[in-house]
Coordinates of C-alpha atoms in Angstrom, one line a residue:
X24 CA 105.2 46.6 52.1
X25 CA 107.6 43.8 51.7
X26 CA 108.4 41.4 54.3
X27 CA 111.9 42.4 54.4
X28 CA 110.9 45.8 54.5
X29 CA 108.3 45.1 57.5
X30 CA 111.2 43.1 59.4
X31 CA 113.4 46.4 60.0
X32 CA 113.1 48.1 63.4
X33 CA 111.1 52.0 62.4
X34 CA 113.9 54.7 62.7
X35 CA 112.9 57.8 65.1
X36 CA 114.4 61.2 63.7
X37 CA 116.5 63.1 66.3
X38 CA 118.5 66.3 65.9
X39 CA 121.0 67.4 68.1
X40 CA 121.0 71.3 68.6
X41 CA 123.6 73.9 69.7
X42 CA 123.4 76.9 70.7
X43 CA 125.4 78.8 68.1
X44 CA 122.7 77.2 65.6
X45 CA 124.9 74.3 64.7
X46 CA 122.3 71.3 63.7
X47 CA 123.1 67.7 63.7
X48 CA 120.7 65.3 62.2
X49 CA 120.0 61.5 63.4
X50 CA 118.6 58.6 65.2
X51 CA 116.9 58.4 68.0
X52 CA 118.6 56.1 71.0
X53 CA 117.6 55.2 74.0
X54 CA 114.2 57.7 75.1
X55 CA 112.7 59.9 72.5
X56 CA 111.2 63.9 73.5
X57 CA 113.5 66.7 74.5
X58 CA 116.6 67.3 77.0
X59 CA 119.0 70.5 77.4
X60 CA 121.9 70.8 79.0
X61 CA 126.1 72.0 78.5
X62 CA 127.4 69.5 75.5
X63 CA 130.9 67.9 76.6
X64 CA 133.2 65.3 75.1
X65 CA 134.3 61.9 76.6
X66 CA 137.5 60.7 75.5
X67 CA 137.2 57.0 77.2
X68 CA 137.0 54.4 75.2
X69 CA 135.8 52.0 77.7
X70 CA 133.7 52.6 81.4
X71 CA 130.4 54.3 79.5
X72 CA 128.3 52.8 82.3
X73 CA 130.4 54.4 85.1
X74 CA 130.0 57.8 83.2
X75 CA 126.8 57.6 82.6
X76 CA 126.0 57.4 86.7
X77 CA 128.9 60.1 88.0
X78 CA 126.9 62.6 89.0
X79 CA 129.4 64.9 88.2
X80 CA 127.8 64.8 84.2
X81 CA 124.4 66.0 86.4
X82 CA 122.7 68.7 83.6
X83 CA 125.3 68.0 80.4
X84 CA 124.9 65.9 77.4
X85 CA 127.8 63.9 77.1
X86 CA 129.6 63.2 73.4
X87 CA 131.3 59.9 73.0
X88 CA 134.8 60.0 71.0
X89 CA 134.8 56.6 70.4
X90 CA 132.8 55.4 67.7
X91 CA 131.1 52.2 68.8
X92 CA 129.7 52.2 72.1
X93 CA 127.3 49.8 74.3
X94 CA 128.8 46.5 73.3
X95 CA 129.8 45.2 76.8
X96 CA 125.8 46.4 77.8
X97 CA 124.7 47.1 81.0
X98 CA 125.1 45.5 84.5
X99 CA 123.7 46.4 87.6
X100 CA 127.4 45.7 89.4
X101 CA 129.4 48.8 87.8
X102 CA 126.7 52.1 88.6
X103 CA 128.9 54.9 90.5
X104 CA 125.0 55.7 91.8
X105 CA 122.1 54.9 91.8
X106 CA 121.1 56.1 88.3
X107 CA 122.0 58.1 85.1
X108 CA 123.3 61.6 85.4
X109 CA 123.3 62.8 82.4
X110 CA 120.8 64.9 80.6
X111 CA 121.6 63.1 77.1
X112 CA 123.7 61.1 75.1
X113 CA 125.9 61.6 72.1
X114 CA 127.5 58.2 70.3
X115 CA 128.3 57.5 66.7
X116 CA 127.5 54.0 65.9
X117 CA 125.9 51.8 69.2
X118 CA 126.0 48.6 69.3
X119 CA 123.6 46.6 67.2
X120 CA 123.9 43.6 69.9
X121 CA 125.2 43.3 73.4
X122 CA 128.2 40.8 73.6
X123 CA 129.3 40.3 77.3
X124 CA 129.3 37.4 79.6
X125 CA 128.1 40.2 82.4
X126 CA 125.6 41.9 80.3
X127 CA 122.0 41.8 81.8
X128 CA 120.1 44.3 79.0
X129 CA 121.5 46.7 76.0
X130 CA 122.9 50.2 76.6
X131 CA 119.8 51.5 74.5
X132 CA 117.6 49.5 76.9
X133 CA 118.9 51.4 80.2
X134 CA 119.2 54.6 78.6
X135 CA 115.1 54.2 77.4
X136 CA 114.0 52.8 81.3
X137 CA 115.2 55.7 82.6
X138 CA 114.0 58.1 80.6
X139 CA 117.7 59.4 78.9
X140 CA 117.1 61.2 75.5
X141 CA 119.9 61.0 73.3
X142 CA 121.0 60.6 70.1
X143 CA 123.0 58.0 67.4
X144 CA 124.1 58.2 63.6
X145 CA 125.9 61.6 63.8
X146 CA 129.6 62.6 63.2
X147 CA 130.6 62.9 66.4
X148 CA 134.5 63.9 65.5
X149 CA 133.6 66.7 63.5
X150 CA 131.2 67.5 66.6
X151 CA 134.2 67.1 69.1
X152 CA 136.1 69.7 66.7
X153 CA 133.4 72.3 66.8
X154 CA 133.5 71.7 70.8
X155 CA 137.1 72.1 71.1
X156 CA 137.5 75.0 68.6
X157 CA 134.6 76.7 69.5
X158 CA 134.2 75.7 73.3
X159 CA 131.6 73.7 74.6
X160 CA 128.0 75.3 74.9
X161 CA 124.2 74.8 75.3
X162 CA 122.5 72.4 73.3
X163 CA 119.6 70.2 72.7
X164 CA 118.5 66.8 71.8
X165 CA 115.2 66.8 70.2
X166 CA 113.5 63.4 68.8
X167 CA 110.5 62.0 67.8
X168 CA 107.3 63.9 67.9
X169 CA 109.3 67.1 69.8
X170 CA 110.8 67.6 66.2
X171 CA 107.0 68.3 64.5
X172 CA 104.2 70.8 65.3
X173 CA 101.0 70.7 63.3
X174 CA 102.3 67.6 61.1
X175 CA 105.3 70.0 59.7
X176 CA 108.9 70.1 60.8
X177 CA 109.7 72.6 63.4
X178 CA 111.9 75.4 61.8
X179 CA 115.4 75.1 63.5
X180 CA 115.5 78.5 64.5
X181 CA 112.6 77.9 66.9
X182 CA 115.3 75.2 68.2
X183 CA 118.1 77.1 68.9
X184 CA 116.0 79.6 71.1
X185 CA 114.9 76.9 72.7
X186 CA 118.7 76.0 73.6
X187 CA 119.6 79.7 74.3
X188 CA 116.8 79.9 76.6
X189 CA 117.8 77.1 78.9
X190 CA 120.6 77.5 81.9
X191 CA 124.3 78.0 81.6
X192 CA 126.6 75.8 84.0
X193 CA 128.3 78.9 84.5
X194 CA 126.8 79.9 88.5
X195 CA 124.8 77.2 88.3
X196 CA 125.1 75.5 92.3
X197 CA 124.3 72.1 91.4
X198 CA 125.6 69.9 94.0
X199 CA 122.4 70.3 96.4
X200 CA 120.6 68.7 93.3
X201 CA 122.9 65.1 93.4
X202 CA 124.2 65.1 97.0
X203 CA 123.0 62.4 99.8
X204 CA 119.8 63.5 101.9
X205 CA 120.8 61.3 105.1
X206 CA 123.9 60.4 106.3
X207 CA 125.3 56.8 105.8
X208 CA 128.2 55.1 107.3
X209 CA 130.9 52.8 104.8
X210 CA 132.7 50.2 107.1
X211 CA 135.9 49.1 106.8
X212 CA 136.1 46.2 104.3
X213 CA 138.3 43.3 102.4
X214 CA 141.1 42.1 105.2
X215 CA 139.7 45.4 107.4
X216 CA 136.1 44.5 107.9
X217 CA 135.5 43.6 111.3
X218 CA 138.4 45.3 112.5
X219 CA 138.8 48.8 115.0
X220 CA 139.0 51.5 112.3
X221 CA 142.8 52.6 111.2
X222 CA 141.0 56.1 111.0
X223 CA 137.5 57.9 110.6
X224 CA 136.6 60.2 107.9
X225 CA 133.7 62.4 106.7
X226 CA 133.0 62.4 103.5
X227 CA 131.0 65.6 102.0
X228 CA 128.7 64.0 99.1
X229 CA 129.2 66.8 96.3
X230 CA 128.0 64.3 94.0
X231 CA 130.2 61.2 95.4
X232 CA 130.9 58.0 93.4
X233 CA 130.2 54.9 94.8
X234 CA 133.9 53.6 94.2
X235 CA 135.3 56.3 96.8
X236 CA 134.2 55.3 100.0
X237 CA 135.1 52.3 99.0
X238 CA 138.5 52.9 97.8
X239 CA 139.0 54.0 101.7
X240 CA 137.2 50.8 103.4
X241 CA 139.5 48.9 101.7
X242 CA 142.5 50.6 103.6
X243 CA 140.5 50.0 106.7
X244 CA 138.3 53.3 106.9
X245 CA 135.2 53.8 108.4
X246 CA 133.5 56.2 106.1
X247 CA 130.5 58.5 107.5
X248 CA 129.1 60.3 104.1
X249 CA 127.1 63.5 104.6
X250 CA 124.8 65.6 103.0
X251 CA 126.3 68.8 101.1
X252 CA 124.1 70.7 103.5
X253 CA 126.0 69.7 106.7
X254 CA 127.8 72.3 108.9
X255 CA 131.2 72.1 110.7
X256 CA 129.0 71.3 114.0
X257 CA 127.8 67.8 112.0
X258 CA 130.8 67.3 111.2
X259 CA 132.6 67.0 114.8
X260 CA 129.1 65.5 115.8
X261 CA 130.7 62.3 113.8
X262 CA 134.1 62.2 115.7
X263 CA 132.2 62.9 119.0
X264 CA 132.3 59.1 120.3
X265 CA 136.1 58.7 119.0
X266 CA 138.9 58.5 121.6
X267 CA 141.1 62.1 121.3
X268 CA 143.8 60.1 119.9
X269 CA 142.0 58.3 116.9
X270 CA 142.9 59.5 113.7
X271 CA 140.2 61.4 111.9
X272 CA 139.5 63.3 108.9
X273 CA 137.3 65.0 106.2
X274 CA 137.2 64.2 102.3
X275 CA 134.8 66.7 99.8
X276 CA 134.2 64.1 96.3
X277 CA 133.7 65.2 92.9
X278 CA 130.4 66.6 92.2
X279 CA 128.7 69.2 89.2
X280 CA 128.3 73.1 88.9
X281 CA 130.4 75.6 89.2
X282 CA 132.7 76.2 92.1
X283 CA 132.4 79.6 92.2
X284 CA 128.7 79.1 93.1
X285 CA 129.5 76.7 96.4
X286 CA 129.1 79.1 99.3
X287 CA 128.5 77.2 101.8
X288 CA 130.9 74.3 100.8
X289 CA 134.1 77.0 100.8
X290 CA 133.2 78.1 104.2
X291 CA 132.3 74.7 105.9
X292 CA 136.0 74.3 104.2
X293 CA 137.5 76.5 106.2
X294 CA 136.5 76.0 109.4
X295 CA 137.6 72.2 108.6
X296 CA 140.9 74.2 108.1
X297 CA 141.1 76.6 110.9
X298 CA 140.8 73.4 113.3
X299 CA 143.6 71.5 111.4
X300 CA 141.6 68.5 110.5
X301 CA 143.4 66.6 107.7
X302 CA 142.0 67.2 104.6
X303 CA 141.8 65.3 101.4
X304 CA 139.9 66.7 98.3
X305 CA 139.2 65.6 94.7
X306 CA 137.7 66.9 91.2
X307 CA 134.9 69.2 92.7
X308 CA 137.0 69.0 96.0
X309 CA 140.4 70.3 95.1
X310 CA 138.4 73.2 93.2
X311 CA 136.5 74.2 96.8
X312 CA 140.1 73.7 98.3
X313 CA 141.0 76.7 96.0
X314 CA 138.8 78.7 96.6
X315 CA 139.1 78.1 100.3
X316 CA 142.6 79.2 100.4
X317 CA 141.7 82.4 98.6
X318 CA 142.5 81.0 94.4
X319 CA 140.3 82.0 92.2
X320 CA 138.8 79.4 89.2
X321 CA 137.9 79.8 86.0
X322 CA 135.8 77.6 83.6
X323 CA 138.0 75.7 81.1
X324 CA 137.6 76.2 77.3
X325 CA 136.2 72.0 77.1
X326 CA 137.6 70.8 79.8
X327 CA 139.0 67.3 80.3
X328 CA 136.5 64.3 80.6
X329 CA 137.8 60.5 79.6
X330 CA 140.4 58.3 81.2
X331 CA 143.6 58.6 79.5
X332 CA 145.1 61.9 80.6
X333 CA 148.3 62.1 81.2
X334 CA 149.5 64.2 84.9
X335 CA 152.9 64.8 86.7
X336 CA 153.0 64.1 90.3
X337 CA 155.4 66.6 91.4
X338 CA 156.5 64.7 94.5
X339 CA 157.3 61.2 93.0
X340 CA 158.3 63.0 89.4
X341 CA 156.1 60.3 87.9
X342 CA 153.6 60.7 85.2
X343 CA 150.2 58.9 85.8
X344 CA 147.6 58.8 83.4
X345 CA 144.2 59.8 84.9
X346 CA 140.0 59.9 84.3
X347 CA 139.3 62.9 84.4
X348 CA 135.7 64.7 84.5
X349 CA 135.9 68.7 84.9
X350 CA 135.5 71.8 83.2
X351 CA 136.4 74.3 85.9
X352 CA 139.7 75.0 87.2
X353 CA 141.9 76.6 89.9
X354 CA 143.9 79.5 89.2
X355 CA 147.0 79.4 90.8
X356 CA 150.9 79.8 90.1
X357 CA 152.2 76.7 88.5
X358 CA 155.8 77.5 88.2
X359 CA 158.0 80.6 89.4
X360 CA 159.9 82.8 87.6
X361 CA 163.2 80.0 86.9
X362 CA 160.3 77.9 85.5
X363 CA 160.5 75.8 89.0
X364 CA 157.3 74.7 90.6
X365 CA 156.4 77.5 92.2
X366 CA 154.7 78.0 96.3
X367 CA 152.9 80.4 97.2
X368 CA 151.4 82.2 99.9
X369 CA 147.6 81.2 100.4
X370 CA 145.5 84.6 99.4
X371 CA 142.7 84.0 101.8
X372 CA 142.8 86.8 104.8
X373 CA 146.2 88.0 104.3
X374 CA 148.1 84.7 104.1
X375 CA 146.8 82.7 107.4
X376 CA 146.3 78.8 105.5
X377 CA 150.3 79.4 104.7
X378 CA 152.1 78.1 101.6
X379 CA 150.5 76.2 98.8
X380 CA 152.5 74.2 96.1
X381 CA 150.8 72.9 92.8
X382 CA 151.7 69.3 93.5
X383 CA 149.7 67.9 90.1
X384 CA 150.2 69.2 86.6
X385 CA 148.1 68.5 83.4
X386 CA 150.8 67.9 80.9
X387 CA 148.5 68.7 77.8
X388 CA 147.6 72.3 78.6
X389 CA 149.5 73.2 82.1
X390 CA 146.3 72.8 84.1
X391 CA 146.5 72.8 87.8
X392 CA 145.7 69.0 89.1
X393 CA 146.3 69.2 92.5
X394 CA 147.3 71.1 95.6
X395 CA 149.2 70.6 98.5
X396 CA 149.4 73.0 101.9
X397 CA 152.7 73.1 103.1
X398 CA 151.4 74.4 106.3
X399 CA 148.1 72.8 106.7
X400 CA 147.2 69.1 106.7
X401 CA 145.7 69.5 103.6
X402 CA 145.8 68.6 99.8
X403 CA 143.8 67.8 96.9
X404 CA 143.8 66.6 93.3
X405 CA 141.4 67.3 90.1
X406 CA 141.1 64.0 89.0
X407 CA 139.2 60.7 90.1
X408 CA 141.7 58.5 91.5
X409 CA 139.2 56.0 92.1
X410 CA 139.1 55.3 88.9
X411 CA 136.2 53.2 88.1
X412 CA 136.6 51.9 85.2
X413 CA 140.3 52.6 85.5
X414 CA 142.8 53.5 85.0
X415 CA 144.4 53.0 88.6
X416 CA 148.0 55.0 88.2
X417 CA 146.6 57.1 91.0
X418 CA 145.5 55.1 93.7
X419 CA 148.3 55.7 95.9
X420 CA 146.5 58.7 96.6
X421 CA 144.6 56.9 99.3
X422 CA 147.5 55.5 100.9
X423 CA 148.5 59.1 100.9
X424 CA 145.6 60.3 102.4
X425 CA 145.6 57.4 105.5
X426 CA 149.3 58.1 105.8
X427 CA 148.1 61.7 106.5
X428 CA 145.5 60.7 109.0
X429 CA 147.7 58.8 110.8
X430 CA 150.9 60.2 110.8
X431 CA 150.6 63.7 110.5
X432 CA 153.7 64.8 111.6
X433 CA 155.3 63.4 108.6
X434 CA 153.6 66.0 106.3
X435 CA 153.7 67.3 103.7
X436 CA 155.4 65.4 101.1
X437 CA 158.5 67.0 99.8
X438 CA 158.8 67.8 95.8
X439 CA 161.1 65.4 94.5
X440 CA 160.8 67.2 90.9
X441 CA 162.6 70.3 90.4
X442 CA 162.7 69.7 86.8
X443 CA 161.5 72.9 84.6
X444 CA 157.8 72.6 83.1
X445 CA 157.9 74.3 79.6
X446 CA 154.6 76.3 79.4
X447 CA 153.8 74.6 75.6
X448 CA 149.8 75.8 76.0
X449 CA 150.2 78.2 72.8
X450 CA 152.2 75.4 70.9
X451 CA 150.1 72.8 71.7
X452 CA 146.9 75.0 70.5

């Protein structure tokens, strides 16, 4: 062997799997072996880190769109938790070296030490075509000496079963796998910390983001995060020392799984309704609000995952883009019959939660982004307005949700768009 030949790093075979038998072949990055989960596409260009630790991504194998990824590296400063989330890892070409002033190791590195399996070298826009023209699906990442048995190559058929045979995210109830075991309390913070709380909330951890809680300190919020296991009984038990008059209220985060699968979330839900408790929901959240009200969902055909999607705020008329990371939806009337935005009567037990408007739109597809109750101190929106790694069009949000808590009497917002929305969905597909 030459000396050059001896100085280049030894390339590990991977193979990335689906479930329809589709076979991708490549490197091996970050840990070698075998992982499974639902394959999904990212369409951020930048944030990797914070999407690689939103436990929202808990049991999918994530696809990068852009084609270079890991040059910034990793820090221990930007983690929405406390480690990766996702079952593997999909780039193009990563970086060959880390150039960022807040860099403490490579992408591959972090990826390796905690034991994430993916895979590098592949087309990943012809991959994101199959996803979005076929749906996304099962698959597997396979590397190293998974790939062999007996010296020989394993025969890809014995693959694919192995990717047929593993769990659908469809009815999968996975927010009891990623939520908080023990309460925890988020203080007020910035020009707030130190100061009498403007209001109290409890926040269900679904699969929270570090960025949240925080995003409500900041506004001078104490923030008491539970387990998703809690009951309405724990959640009064953390407005039991609070004068009558303090402002209070609960918040259900982002989080995986299906919705339709979350029980026990829909009715703690309700019972936070049926006392008139201001509510504020988001992602995971405004899909249990949904449901709650008596909406059905539905599971998206690839859903929306990256940081540059483009929503209408019905009350301000505006058009924010958003970071999105969801692949089920709620299923209720956008606009009425003159193409206004329509309200409706909640569905739940013959109408008792009142009139819901869709308050958020998805202008790519029509998709319902928010909800607010007309009769009910409560709303919601699909997206991540915490937005960590941006962008931060939404963050008003927030201020919303404190204005709520402590003036109540001025809700709800009124629509200040009228305008039309053209349903485009067969045009734009």
């Amino acid at each position: 062997m030459s000396a050059e030949a001896a100085a280049q790093p030894s390339v590990t075979t991977a193979a990335l799997v689906l479930e329809d038998g589709t076979t991708y072949r490549g490197r091996a990055y970050g840990a070698t072996g075998t992982t499974f989960g639902e394959i999904v596409f990212s369409t951020g260009m930048t944030g990797y880190q914070e999407t690689l630790t939103d436990p929202s991504y808990h049991r999918q194998i994530v696809v990068m769109t852009a084609p270079h990824v890991g040059n910034t590296g990793v820090n221990d400063e930007d983690p929405e938790s406390g480690r990766i989330w996702v079952s593997g890892y999909v780039v193009r070409d990563p970086a060959r070296r880390v150039s960022n002033w807040r860099a403490q190791r490579s992408l591959g590195e972090e990826l390796a030490g905690q034991g994430v399996v993916g895979i590098s070298d592949i087309d990943t826009r012809a991959l994101t075509r199959r996803l979005r023209e076929e749906g996304v699906m099962r698959a597997g990442i396979f590397s190293g000496d998974d790939l062999v048995r007996g010296g020989y190559p394993r025969p890809v058929e014995e693959l694919v079963a192995e990717v047929q045979a593993s769990p659908q995210m469809a009815g999968a109830n996975l927010a009891p796998e990623v939520s908080t075991k023990e309460a925890y309390t988020v203080e007020p913070a910035g020009e707030h910390a130190g100061r009498t709380p403007v209001a109290t909330v409890v926040a269900v951890d679904l699969g929270i983001k570090s960025m949240t809680p925080a995003r409500l300190a900041e506004r001078g919020v104490r923030v008491v995060v539970v387990p998703q296991s809690s009951t309405i009984d724990d959640v009064l038990g953390a407005f039991a020392d609070l004068p009558d008059d303090a402002p209070r209220g609960v918040f259900f985060s982002n989080g995986p799984g299906d919705p339709g699968a979350a029980g026990h979330e829909v009715e703690l839900l309700r019972a936070v309704l049926d006392r008139r408790i201001p509510f504020f929901g988001i992602c995971f959240g405004n899909q249990l609000l949904g449901r709650a009200l008596g909406y059905g969902t539905y599971k998206l055909g690839y859903g929306h995952r990256g940081i540059n999607q483009p929503v209408l705020d019905r009350t301000t008329g505006k058009v924010e883009v958003t970071a999105h990371n969801h692949g089920f939806a709620v299923d209720a009337p956008v606009v009425d019959d003159a193409g206004a935005p329509a309200v409706s009567q909640a569905p739940h037990d013959g109408g008792r939660y009142g009139r819901v408007v869709v308050s958020h739109v998805g202008l790519n597809d029509q998709v319902v982004e928010g909800l607010t109750c007309l009769d009910l101190p409560a709303f919601s929106v699909q997206y991540h307005p915490e937005a960590a790694a941006g962008p931060h069009d939404a963050a008003y949000l927030f201020d919303r949700f404190v204005g709520l808590l402590t003036n109540p009497a001025a809700w709800p917002p009124a629509l200040k768009t009228q305008n039309k929305i053209q349903n485009d969905t067969e045009e734009n597909h």
